[in-house]
Amino acid sequence: LPDPRPIGVFDSGIGGLTVLSALVKELPGEDTLYLGDTARVPYGTRSPETVLRYAQRVSNQLWHRGIKALVIACNTASTHALEQLKDVGHAAGIPVFGVIEPGVFAACRATKNQSVGILGTEATIRSERYQRLLANEGLAVKAIACPLFVALAEEGWADDPVAATVAARYLSSLKGGPDTVILGCTHYPLLRNAIGEALPGVTLVDSALATASAVATVLREQSLENARETGGTTRFLVTDNVERFQRVGRQFLGRAPEPVELIDLDSPAGLFAEEP
Ligand code: DGL
């Protein structure tokens, strides 16, 4: 039987809209429920324990609202919470996806010189999760944390000369090395031009696209698809600052996210009393 429940997608804030956007293109008939934890962003500078705690709280909120699949759009949260959230999902019969494995899989297929670069937040790179998965496939790996990319993307400077300068600075050590580089952070696909110019001839792997096709495959296999082919809708939940989410989110989604509801993960109901 078709399953009309929405797919839950969460991120530390705005960046996961790149994953949502890929998902909606891949599965236009599905409803989606996006939660951006804008009160606690960034996750990328925090400790593994804190990221796990935040990710558990956010996903609890989504489980309670009735979702049929959970996509951890944030690379940092996928790094530190995927196993734990998969266990919870498994017990409830809900598939849980992170963005890391699909990106690794795509990079393995793309590389010809068996050498792959990975770019991510400090927390993602420090955990060495990507590095381990890629090394297990027999690939040489170079990893670089690029924290300034997040700010550049949110500032709307992805195609400004300043982004090109920052990219050249971060990526100089990759020259002549990997032929494939994973954009291992939600924000980095926006800087694709600047990163590509700093690494001519290198294949850039967008894990958002890789994740969206993994979700589509599993929904099909598990008969969790919606009956509709098109016309799916998206609702947005944020934990802080609706105005900024809509303004900055436009660059990530191609339109202002709408409708957006402010929620409080600390209140017992998880909800603010909305003004009428
Ligand atoms: N969403 C995060 C990621 O993909 C980047 C922003 C943050 O640090 O929270 O790693």
Coordinates of C-alpha atoms and ligand atoms in Angstrom, one line a residue:
L1 CA 0.0 0.0 0.0
P2 CA 1.3 3.5 -0.7
D3 CA 2.6 5.4 2.3
P4 CA 1.5 9.1 2.4
R5 CA 3.6 10.0 5.5
P6 CA 6.3 12.6 5.0
I7 CA 10.0 12.0 4.8
G8 CA 11.7 13.8 7.8
V9 CA 14.9 15.7 7.0
F10 CA 17.0 17.4 9.6
D11 CA 20.1 19.6 9.7
S12 CA 21.9 21.9 12.1
G13 CA 20.2 24.8 10.3
I14 CA 20.0 26.0 6.8
G15 CA 22.6 24.0 4.9
G16 CA 20.5 20.8 4.8
L17 CA 18.2 22.6 2.3
T18 CA 20.8 21.5 -0.4
V19 CA 19.9 17.9 0.5
L20 CA 16.2 18.7 0.7
S21 CA 16.3 20.3 -2.7
A22 CA 18.0 17.2 -4.2
L23 CA 15.4 14.9 -2.5
V24 CA 12.4 16.9 -3.8
K25 CA 13.8 16.8 -7.3
E26 CA 14.4 13.0 -7.1
L27 CA 11.0 12.3 -5.4
P28 CA 8.6 15.0 -6.5
G29 CA 5.5 13.2 -5.2
E30 CA 6.7 12.8 -1.6
D31 CA 5.8 15.2 1.2
T32 CA 8.8 16.3 3.3
L33 CA 9.2 17.7 6.8
Y34 CA 12.4 19.7 7.3
L35 CA 13.7 20.6 10.7
G36 CA 16.6 23.1 11.0
D37 CA 18.1 23.4 14.5
T38 CA 18.9 27.0 14.0
A39 CA 19.0 27.6 17.8
R40 CA 22.1 25.4 18.1
V41 CA 23.8 25.8 14.8
P42 CA 26.8 25.4 14.1
Y43 CA 27.2 21.7 14.9
G44 CA 30.6 21.6 13.1
T45 CA 32.6 23.1 15.9
R46 CA 31.1 21.0 18.7
S47 CA 32.2 17.8 20.5
P48 CA 30.9 14.4 19.4
E49 CA 28.8 14.0 22.6
T50 CA 27.1 17.4 22.1
V51 CA 26.4 16.7 18.4
L52 CA 24.9 13.3 19.3
R53 CA 22.7 14.8 22.0
Y54 CA 21.4 17.6 19.7
A55 CA 20.7 15.1 16.9
Q56 CA 18.8 12.8 19.2
R57 CA 16.6 15.6 20.4
V58 CA 15.9 16.9 16.9
S59 CA 15.0 13.4 15.6
N60 CA 12.7 12.7 18.6
Q61 CA 10.7 15.6 17.4
L62 CA 10.4 14.2 13.9
W63 CA 9.6 10.6 15.1
H64 CA 6.7 12.1 17.1
R65 CA 5.3 13.9 14.1
G66 CA 5.0 10.7 12.1
I67 CA 7.6 10.2 9.4
K68 CA 8.3 7.2 7.2
A69 CA 12.0 7.8 6.7
L70 CA 14.6 10.0 8.3
V71 CA 17.4 11.8 6.4
I72 CA 20.2 13.2 8.4
A73 CA 21.2 16.0 6.0
C74 CA 24.0 17.3 8.2
N75 CA 27.4 15.8 7.6
T76 CA 28.5 16.5 11.2
A77 CA 25.4 14.9 12.6
S78 CA 25.7 11.9 10.3
T79 CA 29.3 11.6 11.5
H80 CA 28.3 11.4 15.2
A81 CA 24.7 10.1 15.3
L82 CA 24.0 7.9 12.4
E83 CA 24.5 4.5 14.2
Q84 CA 22.4 5.5 17.2
L85 CA 19.6 7.0 15.1
K86 CA 19.6 3.9 12.8
D87 CA 19.0 1.8 15.9
V88 CA 16.0 3.9 16.9
G89 CA 14.7 3.9 13.4
H90 CA 15.2 0.1 13.1
A91 CA 13.1 -0.6 16.2
A92 CA 10.3 1.5 14.6
G93 CA 10.6 0.1 11.1
I94 CA 11.8 3.5 9.8
P95 CA 14.8 3.7 7.5
V96 CA 17.4 6.2 8.5
F97 CA 19.9 7.8 6.0
G98 CA 23.1 9.8 6.6
V99 CA 24.9 11.7 3.9
I100 CA 28.3 10.1 4.3
E101 CA 28.0 6.6 2.9
P102 CA 26.3 7.8 -0.3
G103 CA 29.1 10.3 -0.9
V104 CA 31.8 7.7 -0.2
F105 CA 30.1 5.3 -2.6
A106 CA 29.9 7.9 -5.4
A107 CA 33.5 8.9 -4.9
C108 CA 34.6 5.3 -5.1
R109 CA 32.9 5.0 -8.5
A110 CA 34.3 8.3 -9.7
T111 CA 38.0 8.1 -8.9
K112 CA 40.4 6.8 -11.5
N113 CA 43.7 7.4 -9.7
Q114 CA 42.4 5.8 -6.4
S115 CA 42.9 9.0 -4.5
V116 CA 40.1 11.0 -3.0
G117 CA 39.9 14.3 -1.1
I118 CA 37.3 15.0 1.6
L119 CA 36.3 18.5 2.7
G120 CA 34.1 19.1 5.8
T121 CA 33.6 20.9 9.0
E122 CA 36.2 20.6 11.8
A123 CA 34.1 18.0 13.7
T124 CA 33.6 15.9 10.6
I125 CA 37.2 15.9 9.6
R126 CA 38.4 15.3 13.2
S127 CA 36.2 12.2 13.6
E128 CA 38.1 10.6 10.6
R129 CA 34.9 8.7 9.7
Y130 CA 35.1 9.6 6.0
Q131 CA 38.8 8.9 6.0
R132 CA 38.3 5.4 7.5
L133 CA 35.5 4.5 5.0
L134 CA 37.5 5.6 2.0
A135 CA 40.7 3.9 3.3
N136 CA 38.6 0.7 3.7
E137 CA 38.0 0.9 0.0
G138 CA 41.7 0.9 -0.7
L139 CA 41.8 4.6 -1.6
A140 CA 44.4 7.2 -0.6
V141 CA 42.7 10.0 1.3
K142 CA 43.4 13.7 1.9
A143 CA 41.1 15.5 4.3
I144 CA 40.8 19.2 4.9
A145 CA 38.5 21.2 7.3
C146 CA 37.2 24.3 5.6
P147 CA 35.1 26.1 8.2
L148 CA 35.1 29.5 6.4
F149 CA 33.1 28.0 3.5
V150 CA 30.0 27.8 5.8
A151 CA 30.1 31.5 6.5
L152 CA 30.8 32.4 2.9
A153 CA 27.8 30.4 1.7
E154 CA 25.5 31.9 4.3
E155 CA 26.7 35.4 3.5
G156 CA 25.8 34.9 -0.2
W157 CA 29.5 35.2 -1.2
A158 CA 29.8 31.8 -2.9
D159 CA 30.6 33.4 -6.2
D160 CA 32.4 36.4 -4.9
P161 CA 36.2 36.7 -5.5
V162 CA 36.7 36.3 -1.8
A163 CA 35.4 32.7 -2.0
A164 CA 37.9 32.0 -4.8
T165 CA 40.7 33.3 -2.6
V166 CA 39.6 31.2 0.4
A167 CA 39.2 28.1 -1.7
A168 CA 42.7 28.5 -3.3
R169 CA 44.1 28.9 0.2
Y170 CA 42.4 25.8 1.7
L171 CA 42.9 23.5 -1.3
S172 CA 46.4 24.3 -2.4
S173 CA 47.7 21.1 -0.8
L174 CA 45.4 19.0 -3.0
K175 CA 46.9 20.1 -6.2
G176 CA 48.3 17.2 -8.2
G177 CA 46.7 14.7 -5.8
P178 CA 43.1 13.4 -5.7
D179 CA 41.2 13.3 -8.9
T180 CA 37.9 13.3 -6.9
V181 CA 36.8 15.4 -4.0
I182 CA 33.8 14.9 -1.8
L183 CA 31.9 18.1 -0.7
G184 CA 31.4 16.7 2.8
C185 CA 29.4 19.5 4.2
T186 CA 25.9 20.8 3.4
H187 CA 27.1 24.2 2.5
Y188 CA 29.9 23.3 0.1
P189 CA 27.8 22.6 -3.0
L190 CA 27.0 26.3 -3.1
L191 CA 30.8 26.9 -3.5
R192 CA 31.1 24.4 -6.3
N193 CA 32.4 27.1 -8.7
A194 CA 35.1 28.4 -6.4
I195 CA 36.2 24.9 -5.4
G196 CA 36.2 23.7 -9.0
E197 CA 38.4 26.7 -10.1
A198 CA 40.9 25.9 -7.3
L199 CA 41.0 22.2 -8.4
P200 CA 40.8 22.2 -12.2
G201 CA 40.0 18.8 -13.7
V202 CA 38.9 17.3 -10.3
T203 CA 35.5 15.6 -10.1
L204 CA 33.4 17.1 -7.2
V205 CA 31.0 14.7 -5.5
D206 CA 27.9 16.3 -4.2
S207 CA 26.7 14.0 -1.4
A208 CA 23.2 15.7 -1.5
L209 CA 22.6 14.1 -4.9
A210 CA 24.0 10.8 -3.9
T211 CA 21.9 10.7 -0.8
A212 CA 18.7 11.6 -2.6
S213 CA 19.1 8.7 -5.0
A214 CA 19.9 6.3 -2.1
V215 CA 16.6 7.4 -0.4
A216 CA 14.6 6.9 -3.6
T217 CA 16.0 3.4 -4.0
V218 CA 15.2 2.2 -0.5
L219 CA 11.6 3.7 -0.6
R220 CA 11.0 1.8 -3.7
E221 CA 12.5 -1.4 -2.3
Q222 CA 10.5 -1.2 0.9
S223 CA 7.3 -0.1 -0.8
L224 CA 7.2 3.1 1.2
E225 CA 6.5 5.4 -1.8
N226 CA 3.6 7.8 -2.0
A227 CA 1.0 7.0 -4.6
R228 CA 1.5 10.5 -6.2
E229 CA 4.1 11.1 -9.0
T230 CA 4.2 14.9 -8.4
G231 CA 2.7 17.6 -6.1
G232 CA 4.6 16.7 -2.9
T233 CA 4.7 19.6 -0.4
T234 CA 7.3 20.6 2.2
R235 CA 6.8 22.0 5.7
F236 CA 9.7 23.6 7.6
L237 CA 10.3 23.7 11.4
V238 CA 13.1 25.8 13.0
T239 CA 14.2 26.2 16.5
D240 CA 15.1 29.9 16.1
N241 CA 15.0 33.0 13.9
V242 CA 12.4 32.2 11.2
E243 CA 13.3 35.5 9.3
R244 CA 16.9 34.6 8.8
F245 CA 16.1 31.0 7.8
Q246 CA 13.8 32.3 5.1
R247 CA 16.2 35.0 3.9
V248 CA 19.4 32.9 3.9
G249 CA 17.6 29.7 3.0
R250 CA 16.5 31.2 -0.4
Q251 CA 20.1 30.8 -1.7
F252 CA 20.1 27.1 -0.7
L253 CA 16.7 26.2 -1.9
G254 CA 16.2 28.5 -4.9
R255 CA 13.1 30.0 -3.2
A256 CA 12.2 31.2 0.3
P257 CA 11.3 28.2 2.5
E258 CA 7.6 28.4 3.3
P259 CA 5.6 27.6 5.5
V260 CA 8.0 27.8 8.5
E261 CA 7.0 27.1 12.0
L262 CA 9.0 28.0 15.1
I263 CA 9.3 25.1 17.6
D264 CA 10.9 24.8 21.0
L265 CA 12.6 21.4 21.6
D266 CA 12.8 22.3 25.3
S267 CA 9.1 22.6 26.1
P268 CA 7.4 19.4 26.9
A269 CA 5.1 19.6 23.9
G270 CA 8.0 20.7 21.7
L271 CA 5.9 23.6 20.5
F272 CA 5.4 27.3 21.1
A273 CA 1.9 28.4 21.5
E274 CA 1.4 30.0 18.2
E275 CA -0.1 33.5 18.0
P276 CA -3.4 33.3 16.2
Ligands
DGL1 N1 25.4 21.2 8.4 C1 26.7 21.2 8.8 C2 27.5 20.0 8.1 O1 27.1 19.5 7.0 C3 27.5 22.5 8.5 C4 27.0 23.6 9.4 C5 27.3 23.3 10.9 O2 28.5 23.3 11.3 O3 26.4 23.1 11.6 O4 28.4 19.5 8.5

